[in-house]
mmCIF file with all atom_site columns, C-alpha atoms in Angstrom:
data_model
loop_
_atom_site.group_PDB
_atom_site.id
_atom_site.type_symbol
_atom_site.label_atom_id
_atom_site.label_alt_id
_atom_site.label_comp_id
_atom_site.label_asym_id
_atom_site.label_entity_id
_atom_site.label_seq_id
_atom_site.pdbx_PDB_ins_code
_atom_site.Cartn_x
_atom_site.Cartn_y
_atom_site.Cartn_z
_atom_site.occupancy
_atom_site.B_iso_or_equiv
_atom_site.pdbx_formal_charge
_atom_site.auth_seq_id
_atom_site.auth_comp_id
_atom_site.auth_asym_id
_atom_site.auth_atom_id
_atom_site.pdbx_PDB_model_num
ATOM 1  C CA . MET A 1 1  ? 0.032   -0.014 -0.008  1.00 72.00 ? 54  MET A CA 1
ATOM 2  C CA . SER A 1 2  ? 1.286   3.449  -0.812  1.00 92.00 ? 55  SER A CA 1
ATOM 3  C CA . GLU A 1 3  ? 1.952   5.984  1.879   1.00 91.00 ? 56  GLU A CA 1
ATOM 4  C CA . LYS A 1 4  ? -0.909  8.116  0.611   1.00 87.00 ? 57  LYS A CA 1
ATOM 5  C CA . HIS A 1 5  ? -3.370  5.206  0.775   1.00 92.00 ? 58  HIS A CA 1
ATOM 6  C CA . ASP A 1 6  ? -2.079  4.223  4.204   1.00 94.00 ? 59  ASP A CA 1
ATOM 7  C CA . ALA A 1 7  ? -2.677  7.784  5.461   1.00 90.00 ? 60  ALA A CA 1
ATOM 8  C CA . ALA A 1 8  ? -6.238  7.740  4.034   1.00 90.00 ? 61  ALA A CA 1
ATOM 9  C CA . ALA A 1 9  ? -6.969  4.390  5.630   1.00 94.00 ? 62  ALA A CA 1
ATOM 10 C CA . ALA A 1 10 ? -5.720  5.666  8.981   1.00 94.00 ? 63  ALA A CA 1
ATOM 11 C CA . LEU A 1 11 ? -8.200  8.550  8.770   1.00 93.00 ? 64  LEU A CA 1
ATOM 12 C CA . PHE A 1 12 ? -11.049 6.085  8.119   1.00 95.00 ? 65  PHE A CA 1
ATOM 13 C CA . ASP A 1 13 ? -9.847  3.909  10.960  1.00 96.00 ? 66  ASP A CA 1
ATOM 14 C CA . ALA A 1 14 ? -9.816  6.923  13.262  1.00 96.00 ? 67  ALA A CA 1
ATOM 15 C CA . ALA A 1 15 ? -13.362 7.897  12.193  1.00 97.00 ? 68  ALA A CA 1
ATOM 16 C CA . ALA A 1 16 ? -14.617 4.359  12.808  1.00 97.00 ? 69  ALA A CA 1
ATOM 17 C CA . ALA A 1 17 ? -13.037 4.228  16.281  1.00 98.00 ? 70  ALA A CA 1
ATOM 18 C CA . GLU A 1 18 ? -14.681 7.519  17.198  1.00 98.00 ? 71  GLU A CA 1
ATOM 19 C CA . LEU A 1 19 ? -18.081 6.392  15.933  1.00 98.00 ? 72  LEU A CA 1
ATOM 20 C CA . GLU A 1 20 ? -17.774 3.162  17.901  1.00 98.00 ? 73  GLU A CA 1
ATOM 21 C CA . GLU A 1 21 ? -17.109 5.197  21.019  1.00 98.00 ? 74  GLU A CA 1
ATOM 22 C CA . ALA A 1 22 ? -20.031 7.472  20.202  1.00 98.00 ? 75  ALA A CA 1
ATOM 23 C CA . ALA A 1 23 ? -22.299 4.405  19.983  1.00 98.00 ? 76  ALA A CA 1
ATOM 24 C CA . LYS A 1 24 ? -21.182 3.239  23.442  1.00 98.00 ? 77  LYS A CA 1
ATOM 25 C CA . HIS A 1 25 ? -21.921 6.692  24.905  1.00 98.00 ? 78  HIS A CA 1
ATOM 26 C CA . CYS A 1 26 ? -25.356 6.692  23.214  1.00 98.00 ? 79  CYS A CA 1
ATOM 27 C CA . ARG A 1 27 ? -26.210 3.372  24.796  1.00 98.00 ? 80  ARG A CA 1
ATOM 28 C CA . THR A 1 28 ? -25.046 4.556  28.178  1.00 98.00 ? 81  THR A CA 1
ATOM 29 C CA . ALA A 1 29 ? -26.977 7.792  27.809  1.00 98.00 ? 82  ALA A CA 1
ATOM 30 C CA . ALA A 1 30 ? -30.120 5.879  26.997  1.00 98.00 ? 83  ALA A CA 1
ATOM 31 C CA . GLY A 1 31 ? -29.704 3.645  30.091  1.00 98.00 ? 84  GLY A CA 1
ATOM 32 C CA . HIS A 1 32 ? -29.219 6.651  32.381  1.00 98.00 ? 85  HIS A CA 1
ATOM 33 C CA . LEU A 1 33 ? -32.205 8.487  30.883  1.00 98.00 ? 86  LEU A CA 1
ATOM 34 C CA . ARG A 1 34 ? -34.371 5.416  31.336  1.00 98.00 ? 87  ARG A CA 1
ATOM 35 C CA . GLY A 1 35 ? -33.273 5.298  34.966  1.00 98.00 ? 88  GLY A CA 1
ATOM 36 C CA . GLY A 1 36 ? -34.183 8.930  35.478  1.00 98.00 ? 89  GLY A CA 1
ATOM 37 C CA . GLU A 1 37 ? -30.513 10.018 35.749  1.00 98.00 ? 90  GLU A CA 1
ATOM 38 C CA . ILE A 1 38 ? -30.897 12.997 33.455  1.00 98.00 ? 91  ILE A CA 1
ATOM 39 C CA . PRO A 1 39 ? -27.552 14.777 34.161  1.00 98.00 ? 92  PRO A CA 1
ATOM 40 C CA . ARG A 1 40 ? -25.598 11.577 33.639  1.00 98.00 ? 93  ARG A CA 1
ATOM 41 C CA . GLY A 1 41 ? -27.536 10.829 30.481  1.00 98.00 ? 94  GLY A CA 1
ATOM 42 C CA . ALA A 1 42 ? -26.894 14.269 29.182  1.00 98.00 ? 95  ALA A CA 1
ATOM 43 C CA . ALA A 1 43 ? -23.214 14.019 29.930  1.00 98.00 ? 96  ALA A CA 1
ATOM 44 C CA . HIS A 1 44 ? -22.927 10.809 27.875  1.00 98.00 ? 97  HIS A CA 1
ATOM 45 C CA . ALA A 1 45 ? -24.981 12.348 25.073  1.00 98.00 ? 98  ALA A CA 1
ATOM 46 C CA . TRP A 1 46 ? -22.550 15.266 24.877  1.00 98.00 ? 99  TRP A CA 1
ATOM 47 C CA . ALA A 1 47 ? -19.629 12.810 24.894  1.00 98.00 ? 100 ALA A CA 1
ATOM 48 C CA . ALA A 1 48 ? -21.226 10.949 22.008  1.00 98.00 ? 101 ALA A CA 1
ATOM 49 C CA . HIS A 1 49 ? -21.580 14.214 20.171  1.00 98.00 ? 102 HIS A CA 1
ATOM 50 C CA . GLY A 1 50 ? -17.894 14.950 20.711  1.00 98.00 ? 103 GLY A CA 1
ATOM 51 C CA . HIS A 1 51 ? -16.896 11.605 19.307  1.00 98.00 ? 104 HIS A CA 1
ATOM 52 C CA . ILE A 1 52 ? -19.146 12.194 16.291  1.00 98.00 ? 105 ILE A CA 1
ATOM 53 C CA . ARG A 1 53 ? -17.472 15.598 15.689  1.00 98.00 ? 106 ARG A CA 1
ATOM 54 C CA . ALA A 1 54 ? -14.027 13.946 15.890  1.00 98.00 ? 107 ALA A CA 1
ATOM 55 C CA . ALA A 1 55 ? -15.141 11.348 13.317  1.00 98.00 ? 108 ALA A CA 1
ATOM 56 C CA . GLU A 1 56 ? -16.400 14.151 11.060  1.00 98.00 ? 109 GLU A CA 1
ATOM 57 C CA . ALA A 1 57 ? -13.051 15.834 11.346  1.00 97.00 ? 110 ALA A CA 1
ATOM 58 C CA . SER A 1 58 ? -11.255 12.708 10.222  1.00 96.00 ? 111 SER A CA 1
ATOM 59 C CA . LEU A 1 59 ? -13.611 12.306 7.280   1.00 97.00 ? 112 LEU A CA 1
ATOM 60 C CA . ALA A 1 60 ? -13.323 15.976 6.387   1.00 96.00 ? 113 ALA A CA 1
ATOM 61 C CA . ALA A 1 61 ? -9.536  15.706 6.402   1.00 93.00 ? 114 ALA A CA 1
ATOM 62 C CA . GLN A 1 62 ? -9.708  12.736 4.002   1.00 93.00 ? 115 GLN A CA 1
ATOM 63 C CA . ALA A 1 63 ? -12.216 14.573 1.792   1.00 94.00 ? 116 ALA A CA 1
ATOM 64 C CA . GLN A 1 64 ? -10.006 17.648 1.634   1.00 94.00 ? 117 GLN A CA 1
ATOM 65 C CA . GLU A 1 65 ? -6.986  15.516 0.689   1.00 89.00 ? 118 GLU A CA 1
ATOM 66 C CA . HIS A 1 66 ? -9.105  13.891 -2.044  1.00 89.00 ? 119 HIS A CA 1
ATOM 67 C CA . ALA A 1 67 ? -10.200 17.290 -3.304  1.00 93.00 ? 120 ALA A CA 1
ATOM 68 C CA . ARG A 1 68 ? -6.552  18.458 -3.485  1.00 92.00 ? 121 ARG A CA 1
ATOM 69 C CA . GLU A 1 69 ? -5.596  15.368 -5.473  1.00 88.00 ? 122 GLU A CA 1
ATOM 70 C CA . SER A 1 70 ? -8.648  15.295 -7.772  1.00 90.00 ? 123 SER A CA 1
ATOM 71 C CA . ASN A 1 71 ? -8.655  16.564 -11.309 1.00 88.00 ? 124 ASN A CA 1
ATOM 72 C CA . PRO A 1 72 ? -11.837 18.411 -12.337 1.00 86.00 ? 125 PRO A CA 1
#
């Protein structure tokens, strides 16, 4: 695999890891909310959102790299 492809794959791996963490926080948030623990549920919901934003950043970086390398 070329260095460029390896770098792109790493960005996708990073996005996947962040999304997996987001899913865990969403499940935890749901459990807390069902149990009436609203502040704890909200804290996990915000943590999930943070992981989603991090995943978006990895995907955006790959998209920007693709745009730089693409011929119109």
